[in-house]
Amino acid sequence: MIDIDTASANQEEIDNNCNYGSFDNNGTVQEIASYIYKYKFWIKFSSIFSIILGIILCLSIVGIVIGWLPIWLGMILRSSINSFEKAYVEGETLELECGIIEINRYFKINGILHLFFLLIWFVFIIVRIGS
């Protein structure tokens, strides 16, 4: 059974440790978008790096099989930060929603890829142990 006092104390501790700034439940689109927009450099850097990595992978015949994935993920990141930038600058709700959808898509695809490569790794280990 969950102790309500402990749960509320834990939530207070989380609230105190997280820097929410001036955001409240009535925050504007620009306030919400600003939280991601301030990391725009690193998101763009990651997207460009991912695209470059995909291009390098595609230079080999074997790399073409998986090289398109980092390119696609990089393009999704670029699209999301462009949407967040528009939401921040212009205050467009639709752009904020598009940015959130793109970030969600990026993490879902990335998570599925991680699980897929983890599965391949386990199969490789089992085959190596078996032989």
XYZ file of C-alpha atoms in Angstrom:
131
model
C 0.000 0.000 0.000
C 1.310 3.463 -0.892
C 1.734 5.944 1.922
C 0.171 9.220 0.724
C 2.433 11.387 2.885
C 5.551 9.674 1.539
C 4.300 9.960 -2.037
C 3.588 13.686 -1.692
C 6.959 14.234 0.017
C 8.668 12.416 -2.872
C 6.794 14.580 -5.391
C 7.854 17.728 -3.520
C 11.462 16.558 -3.619
C 11.189 15.934 -7.375
C 9.605 19.357 -7.881
C 12.359 21.036 -5.874
C 15.154 19.235 -7.735
C 13.763 19.984 -11.204
C 14.155 23.492 -12.530
C 10.732 24.208 -13.960
C 11.403 27.920 -14.269
C 8.273 30.063 -14.517
C 6.186 27.452 -16.321
C 2.793 26.776 -14.870
C -0.289 24.956 -16.142
C -1.392 28.058 -18.054
C 1.927 28.373 -19.923
C 1.911 29.657 -23.454
C 3.105 27.763 -26.489
C 6.283 29.839 -26.515
C 7.056 29.007 -22.887
C 6.625 25.302 -23.536
C 8.667 25.392 -26.756
C 11.422 27.382 -25.049
C 12.377 24.378 -22.913
C 13.452 22.435 -25.992
C 14.438 25.459 -28.085
C 17.257 26.338 -25.690
C 18.929 23.027 -26.608
C 18.559 23.691 -30.329
C 22.312 23.684 -30.971
C 22.791 20.185 -29.556
C 19.721 18.786 -31.277
C 20.882 20.202 -34.620
C 24.405 18.930 -33.958
C 23.058 15.434 -33.226
C 20.895 15.475 -36.338
C 23.766 16.567 -38.591
C 26.112 14.013 -37.016
C 23.518 11.284 -37.534
C 23.041 12.232 -41.186
C 26.819 12.298 -41.788
C 27.174 8.911 -40.076
C 24.454 7.492 -42.312
C 26.151 8.849 -45.427
C 29.461 7.306 -44.368
C 27.728 3.973 -43.753
C 26.120 4.128 -47.183
C 29.542 4.308 -48.837
C 29.848 0.548 -48.461
C 27.536 -2.050 -49.964
C 26.831 -3.646 -46.578
C 26.380 -0.222 -44.966
C 23.524 0.683 -47.301
C 21.375 -1.884 -45.494
C 21.465 0.124 -42.252
C 22.939 3.454 -43.402
C 19.576 4.931 -44.282
C 18.382 4.635 -40.674
C 20.722 7.268 -39.168
C 19.931 9.556 -42.115
C 16.210 9.146 -41.449
C 16.630 9.696 -37.697
C 18.714 12.813 -38.361
C 16.023 14.179 -40.649
C 13.369 13.535 -37.995
C 15.444 15.461 -35.436
C 15.919 18.353 -37.895
C 12.189 18.435 -38.541
C 11.370 18.437 -34.833
C 13.749 21.277 -33.940
C 12.454 23.317 -36.899
C 8.924 22.851 -35.551
C 9.979 23.826 -32.030
C 11.760 26.869 -33.418
C 8.610 28.009 -35.238
C 6.530 27.364 -32.131
C 8.942 29.403 -30.030
C 9.294 32.310 -32.460
C 5.739 32.476 -33.818
C 3.792 30.900 -30.954
C 2.059 28.360 -33.224
C 0.366 25.540 -31.338
C 0.320 23.276 -34.396
C 4.111 23.556 -34.760
C 4.565 22.652 -31.085
C 2.392 19.577 -31.579
C 4.337 18.617 -34.728
C 7.631 18.977 -32.857
C 6.404 16.767 -30.036
C 5.130 14.160 -32.518
C 8.490 14.159 -34.339
C 10.486 13.809 -31.108
C 8.153 10.968 -30.100
C 8.724 9.296 -33.479
C 12.500 9.712 -33.113
C 12.599 8.059 -29.681
C 10.260 5.228 -30.714
C 12.339 4.369 -33.784
C 15.564 4.712 -31.807
C 14.199 2.488 -29.036
C 13.080 -0.177 -31.510
C 16.530 -0.073 -33.142
C 18.226 -0.476 -29.774
C 16.059 -3.489 -28.969
C 16.693 -4.958 -32.427
C 20.476 -4.628 -32.128
C 20.373 -5.956 -28.574
C 18.498 -9.015 -29.874
C 21.090 -9.479 -32.642
C 23.846 -9.185 -30.047
C 22.224 -11.874 -27.850
C 21.791 -14.182 -30.847
C 25.446 -13.617 -31.798
C 26.578 -14.425 -28.240
C 24.448 -17.594 -28.120
C 25.781 -18.745 -31.504
C 29.378 -18.044 -30.398
C 28.908 -19.951 -27.135
C 27.253 -22.844 -28.960
C 30.067 -23.297 -31.446
